Coordinates of C-alpha atoms in Angstrom, one line a residue:
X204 CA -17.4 -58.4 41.6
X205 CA -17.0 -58.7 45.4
X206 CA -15.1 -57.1 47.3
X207 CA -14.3 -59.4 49.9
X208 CA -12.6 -62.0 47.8
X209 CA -9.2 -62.0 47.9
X210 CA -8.6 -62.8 44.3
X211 CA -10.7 -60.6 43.0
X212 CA -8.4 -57.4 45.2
X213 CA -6.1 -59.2 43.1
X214 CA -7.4 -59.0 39.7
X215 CA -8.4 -55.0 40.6
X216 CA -5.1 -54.8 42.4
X217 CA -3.4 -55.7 38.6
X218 CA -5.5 -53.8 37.0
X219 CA -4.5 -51.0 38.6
X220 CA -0.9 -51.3 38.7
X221 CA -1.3 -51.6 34.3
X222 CA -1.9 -47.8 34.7
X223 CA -4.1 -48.5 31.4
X224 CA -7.4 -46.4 31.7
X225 CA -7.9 -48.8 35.7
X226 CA -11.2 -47.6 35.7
X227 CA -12.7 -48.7 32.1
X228 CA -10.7 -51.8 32.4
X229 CA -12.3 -52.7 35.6
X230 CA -15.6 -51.2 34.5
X231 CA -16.0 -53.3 31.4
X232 CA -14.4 -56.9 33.5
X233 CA -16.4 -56.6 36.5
X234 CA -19.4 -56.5 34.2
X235 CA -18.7 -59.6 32.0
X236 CA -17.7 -61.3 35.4
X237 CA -20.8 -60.5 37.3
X238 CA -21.4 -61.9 40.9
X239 CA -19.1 -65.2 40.0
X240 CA -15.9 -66.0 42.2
X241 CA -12.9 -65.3 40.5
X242 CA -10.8 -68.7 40.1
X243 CA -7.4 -67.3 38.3
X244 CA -6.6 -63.9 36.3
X245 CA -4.1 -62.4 34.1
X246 CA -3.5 -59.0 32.9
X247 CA -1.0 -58.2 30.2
X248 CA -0.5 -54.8 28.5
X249 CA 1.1 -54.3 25.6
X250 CA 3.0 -51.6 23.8
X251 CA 3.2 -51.3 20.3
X252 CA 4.3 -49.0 17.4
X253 CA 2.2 -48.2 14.7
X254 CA 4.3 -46.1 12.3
X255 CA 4.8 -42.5 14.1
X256 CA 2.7 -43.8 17.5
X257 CA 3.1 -45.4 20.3
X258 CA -0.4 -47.7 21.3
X259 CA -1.5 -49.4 24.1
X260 CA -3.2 -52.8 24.0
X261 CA -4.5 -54.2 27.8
X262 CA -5.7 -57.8 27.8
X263 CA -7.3 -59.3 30.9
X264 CA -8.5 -63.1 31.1
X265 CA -10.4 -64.2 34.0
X266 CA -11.4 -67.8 34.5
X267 CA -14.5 -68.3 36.8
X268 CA -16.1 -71.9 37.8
X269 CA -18.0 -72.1 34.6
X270 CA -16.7 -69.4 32.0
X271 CA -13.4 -67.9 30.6
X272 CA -13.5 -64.2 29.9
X273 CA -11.4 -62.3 27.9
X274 CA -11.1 -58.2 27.7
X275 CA -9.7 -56.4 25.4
X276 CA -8.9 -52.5 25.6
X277 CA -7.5 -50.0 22.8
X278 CA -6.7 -46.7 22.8
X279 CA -6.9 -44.9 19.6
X280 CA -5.8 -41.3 18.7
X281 CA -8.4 -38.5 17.1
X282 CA -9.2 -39.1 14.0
X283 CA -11.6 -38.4 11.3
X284 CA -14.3 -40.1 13.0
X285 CA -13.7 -38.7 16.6
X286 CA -12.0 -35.1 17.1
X287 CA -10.6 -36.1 20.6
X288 CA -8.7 -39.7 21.6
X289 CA -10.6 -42.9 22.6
X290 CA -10.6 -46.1 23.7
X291 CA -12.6 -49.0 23.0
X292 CA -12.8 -51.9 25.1
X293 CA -15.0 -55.3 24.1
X294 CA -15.6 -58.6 26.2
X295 CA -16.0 -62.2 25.3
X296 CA -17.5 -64.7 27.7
X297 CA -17.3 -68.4 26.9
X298 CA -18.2 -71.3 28.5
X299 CA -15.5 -73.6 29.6
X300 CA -17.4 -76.3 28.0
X301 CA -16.4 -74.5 24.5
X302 CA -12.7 -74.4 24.5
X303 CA -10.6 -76.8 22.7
X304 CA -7.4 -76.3 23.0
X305 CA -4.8 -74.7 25.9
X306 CA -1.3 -74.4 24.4
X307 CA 1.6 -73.0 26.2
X308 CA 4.5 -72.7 24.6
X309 CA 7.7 -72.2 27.0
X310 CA 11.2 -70.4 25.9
X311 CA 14.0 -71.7 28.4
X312 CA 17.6 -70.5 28.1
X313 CA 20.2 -73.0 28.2
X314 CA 17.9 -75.8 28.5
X315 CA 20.8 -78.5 29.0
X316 CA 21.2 -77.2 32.6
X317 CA 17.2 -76.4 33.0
X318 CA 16.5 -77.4 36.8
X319 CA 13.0 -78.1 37.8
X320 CA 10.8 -74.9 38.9
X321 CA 13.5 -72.4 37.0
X322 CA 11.6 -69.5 35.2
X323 CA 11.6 -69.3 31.6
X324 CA 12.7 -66.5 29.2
X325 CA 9.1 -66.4 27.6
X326 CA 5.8 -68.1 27.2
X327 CA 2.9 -67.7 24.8
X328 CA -0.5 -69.0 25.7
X329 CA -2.9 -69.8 23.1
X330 CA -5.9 -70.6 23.9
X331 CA -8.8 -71.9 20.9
X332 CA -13.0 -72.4 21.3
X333 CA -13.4 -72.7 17.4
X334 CA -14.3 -68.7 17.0
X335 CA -11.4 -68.1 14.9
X336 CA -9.6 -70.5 12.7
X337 CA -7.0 -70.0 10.2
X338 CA -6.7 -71.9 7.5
X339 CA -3.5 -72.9 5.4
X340 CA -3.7 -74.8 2.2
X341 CA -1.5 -75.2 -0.7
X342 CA -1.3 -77.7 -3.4
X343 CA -1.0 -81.6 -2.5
X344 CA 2.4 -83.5 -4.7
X345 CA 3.2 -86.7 -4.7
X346 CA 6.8 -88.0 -4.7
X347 CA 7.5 -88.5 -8.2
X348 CA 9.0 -85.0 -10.2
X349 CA 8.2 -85.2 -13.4
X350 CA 4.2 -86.1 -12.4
X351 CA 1.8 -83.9 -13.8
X352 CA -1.7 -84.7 -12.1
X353 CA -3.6 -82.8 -9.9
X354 CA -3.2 -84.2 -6.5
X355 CA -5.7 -81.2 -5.3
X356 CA -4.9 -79.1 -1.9
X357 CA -3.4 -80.1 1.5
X358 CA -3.3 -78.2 4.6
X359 CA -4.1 -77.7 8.0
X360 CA -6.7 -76.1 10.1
X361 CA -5.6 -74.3 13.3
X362 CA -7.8 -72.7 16.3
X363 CA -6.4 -69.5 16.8
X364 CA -8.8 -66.9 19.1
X365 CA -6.1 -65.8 21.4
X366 CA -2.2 -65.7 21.5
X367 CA -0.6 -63.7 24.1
X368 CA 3.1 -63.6 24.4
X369 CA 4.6 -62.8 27.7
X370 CA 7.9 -62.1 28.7
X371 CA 10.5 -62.2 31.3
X372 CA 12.3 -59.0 29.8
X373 CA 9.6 -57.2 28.4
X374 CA 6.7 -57.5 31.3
X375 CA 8.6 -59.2 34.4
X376 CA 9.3 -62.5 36.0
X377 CA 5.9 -62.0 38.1
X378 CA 3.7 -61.6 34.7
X379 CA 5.5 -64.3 33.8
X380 CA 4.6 -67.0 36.8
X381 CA 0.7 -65.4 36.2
X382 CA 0.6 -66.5 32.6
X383 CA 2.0 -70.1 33.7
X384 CA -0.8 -70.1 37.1
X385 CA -3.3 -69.1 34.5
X386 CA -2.8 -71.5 31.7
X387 CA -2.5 -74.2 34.6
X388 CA -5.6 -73.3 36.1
X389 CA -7.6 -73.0 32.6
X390 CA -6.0 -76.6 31.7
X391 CA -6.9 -78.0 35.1
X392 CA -10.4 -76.2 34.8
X393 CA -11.2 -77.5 31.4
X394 CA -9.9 -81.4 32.3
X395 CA -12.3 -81.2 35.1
X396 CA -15.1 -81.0 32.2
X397 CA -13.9 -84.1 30.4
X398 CA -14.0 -86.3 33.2

């Protein structure tokens, strides 16, 4: 990545600041990202519990002018297979041109006196470009109750690559407005192609 753009101090700026192994992060994103201006970023860590430990989970999604990028890094304790710890981090680049669906879900307090511009409590972007689906079926009915037939299966069909939840408690009101610039710039980005 260049060092001169300012977004892209940014994106190693947050990075940084995530005090989550900066330097393999950074590494692994600067590779997948290349020599391509940055348009928008986000960087989210998580912390979760897996019975007696305490893991750490960094996501970082860059959007350039022609691809999305996502980065994911784990860190995973010794274990039969590795006699010290270790982390593994993987990339995913995809071209804007493949994702179907931006969805940002927003969590607002009190929302009968919401003003304009006021921060909410929570957001979760999910983002889809048909890599992952999940699938839900069960069997189809019709209205009558005492109908024995087989109506066969109904369900649904969702895109589901990446959900990330961020929140104003758990990571910050300035994580917060980042997720909402992000999904806003994705959108806007991936409009762009449609027209």
């Amino acid at each position: 990545m260049a060092k001169t753009s300012t977004t892209t101090q940014g994106l190693r700026a947050a990075i940084e600041r995530s005090g989550y192994y900066p330097a393999l992060v950074a590494e692994a994103v600067e590779a997948a990202v290349g020599g391509e201006p940055i348009r928008s970023y986000l960087v989210h860590q998580e912390t979760t519990f897996d019975q007696n430990e305490v893991r750490r989970h960094v996501t970082v999604l860059v959007l350039t002018g022609n691809r999305f990028i996502v980065s994911h890094t784990d860190e995973q304790a010794a274990d039969t297979t590795s006699p010290t710890p270790y982390a593994t981090t993987s990339t995913e680049s995809v071209k804007l041109g493949r994702i179907s669906s931006v969805v940002l879900s927003r969590v607002v307090a009190n929302p009968e006196q919401y003003t304009v511009g006021t921060l909410p409590r929570e957001v979760v972007l999910t983002i889809g470009w048909g890599a992952v689906a999940r699938i839900d079926l069960e069997p189809a009915a019709c209205g009558d109750p005492n109908c024995e037939a087989d109506h066969g299966y109904t369900g649904s069909s969702t895109a589901d690559d990446l959900s990330l939840r961020v929140s104003e408690a758990g990571d910050g009101p300035e994580t917060v407005r980042q997720a909402l610039a992000f999904a806003q710039s994705l959108s806007e980005a991936t409009a762009d192609l449609t027209r």
